[in-house]
Amino acid sequence: MSRVEIHDDLLSDPTLYRSVVGALQYAMLTRPEISFAVNKVCQFMAKPFDSHWVVVKCILQYLKGTLSHGLHFQHAYLDHSLSLKAFCDGDWTSDADDRRSTPGAAIFSWS
């Protein structure tokens, strides 16, 4: 079987890439489902390629199509009790790209 080569060029000006990826990191606060994808594109901040920019645009398109989704924070009233339940898990060194662990957490709150 022959291997297909992909010609991928470095971005000529990575400033926009870094700016958008930085903004996506803040978007993860209310959109935790994009955390894995954003973490992956963050790994290429130093030398992003055209293919990385394509992935960033896909993340932005996903966010545009799901504007009504996300975590919605509301003011907490003092007369209501707040309950929290947290879960966490980790996937240890199964990422073939960097052999690092991938932690995950979910925190639920209700009153």
Coordinates of C-alpha atoms in Angstrom, one line a residue:
M1 CA 0.0 0.0 0.0
S2 CA 1.3 3.5 -0.9
R3 CA 1.3 6.3 1.5
V4 CA -0.6 9.5 0.6
E5 CA 1.5 12.7 1.2
I6 CA -0.3 15.8 2.4
H7 CA 1.3 19.0 1.5
D8 CA 0.7 21.3 4.5
D9 CA 2.3 24.8 4.7
L10 CA 3.0 26.8 7.7
L11 CA 0.7 29.8 8.2
S12 CA 2.4 32.9 6.9
D13 CA 1.1 35.0 9.8
P14 CA 0.0 32.9 12.8
T15 CA -1.2 36.0 14.8
L16 CA -4.8 35.5 13.8
Y17 CA -4.6 31.8 14.6
R18 CA -3.3 32.5 18.1
S19 CA -5.9 35.2 18.7
V20 CA -8.8 33.0 17.7
V21 CA -7.5 29.9 19.6
G22 CA -7.1 32.1 22.7
A23 CA -10.7 33.3 22.4
L24 CA -11.8 29.6 22.0
Q25 CA -10.1 28.9 25.3
Y26 CA -12.4 31.4 27.0
A27 CA -15.4 30.0 25.1
M28 CA -14.7 26.6 26.7
L29 CA -16.0 28.0 30.1
T30 CA -19.5 27.9 28.8
R31 CA -19.1 25.3 26.0
P32 CA -17.1 22.4 27.6
E33 CA -17.9 20.1 24.7
I34 CA -15.3 21.8 22.6
S35 CA -12.5 21.3 25.2
F36 CA -10.8 18.4 23.5
A37 CA -10.7 20.0 20.0
V38 CA -9.5 23.4 21.4
N39 CA -6.8 21.6 23.5
K40 CA -5.6 19.9 20.3
V41 CA -5.3 23.1 18.3
C42 CA -3.6 24.8 21.3
Q43 CA -0.7 22.3 20.9
F44 CA 0.2 24.0 17.6
M45 CA 0.4 27.6 18.7
A46 CA 4.1 27.9 18.0
K47 CA 4.0 26.7 14.4
P48 CA 0.5 26.3 13.1
F49 CA -0.1 24.8 9.7
D50 CA -2.9 25.5 7.2
S51 CA -4.6 22.3 8.3
H52 CA -4.7 23.5 11.9
W53 CA -6.4 26.7 10.7
V54 CA -9.0 24.6 8.9
V55 CA -9.8 22.8 12.2
V56 CA -10.1 26.1 14.0
K57 CA -12.6 27.2 11.4
C58 CA -14.6 24.0 11.8
I59 CA -14.8 24.7 15.6
L60 CA -16.1 28.2 14.9
Q61 CA -18.7 26.8 12.4
Y62 CA -19.8 24.3 15.0
L63 CA -20.2 27.1 17.6
K64 CA -22.1 29.3 15.1
G65 CA -24.6 26.4 14.5
T66 CA -25.1 25.8 18.2
L67 CA -25.5 29.3 19.6
S68 CA -28.4 28.3 21.8
H69 CA -26.4 25.5 23.5
G70 CA -24.1 25.9 26.5
L71 CA -24.0 26.5 30.2
H72 CA -26.2 29.3 31.3
F73 CA -25.3 30.9 34.6
Q74 CA -27.9 32.7 36.7
H75 CA -27.8 34.7 39.9
A76 CA -27.9 32.6 43.0
Y77 CA -30.3 33.7 45.7
L78 CA -29.2 33.5 49.4
D79 CA -32.4 31.9 50.6
H80 CA -31.9 28.8 48.3
S81 CA -29.4 26.0 49.1
L82 CA -27.0 25.1 46.4
S83 CA -26.1 21.4 45.8
L84 CA -23.0 20.3 43.9
K85 CA -22.0 16.9 42.5
A86 CA -18.7 16.4 40.7
F87 CA -17.3 13.5 38.7
C88 CA -13.8 13.1 37.2
D89 CA -12.0 10.5 35.1
G90 CA -8.7 10.3 33.2
D91 CA -7.4 8.5 30.1
W92 CA -3.8 7.8 30.8
T93 CA -1.3 8.0 27.9
S94 CA -3.6 6.6 25.2
D95 CA -3.2 9.7 23.0
A96 CA -0.8 8.5 20.2
D97 CA 0.2 12.1 19.3
D98 CA 1.8 13.0 22.6
R99 CA 1.4 10.1 25.0
R100 CA -0.1 12.4 27.7
S101 CA -3.1 11.9 29.8
T102 CA -6.5 13.4 29.0
P103 CA -8.4 14.3 32.1
G104 CA -12.1 15.0 32.2
A105 CA -14.6 16.4 34.7
A106 CA -18.2 17.1 35.0
I107 CA -19.7 19.3 37.8
F108 CA -23.5 19.6 38.3
S109 CA -25.1 22.2 40.4
W110 CA -28.7 22.8 41.3
S111 CA -30.8 24.6 43.9

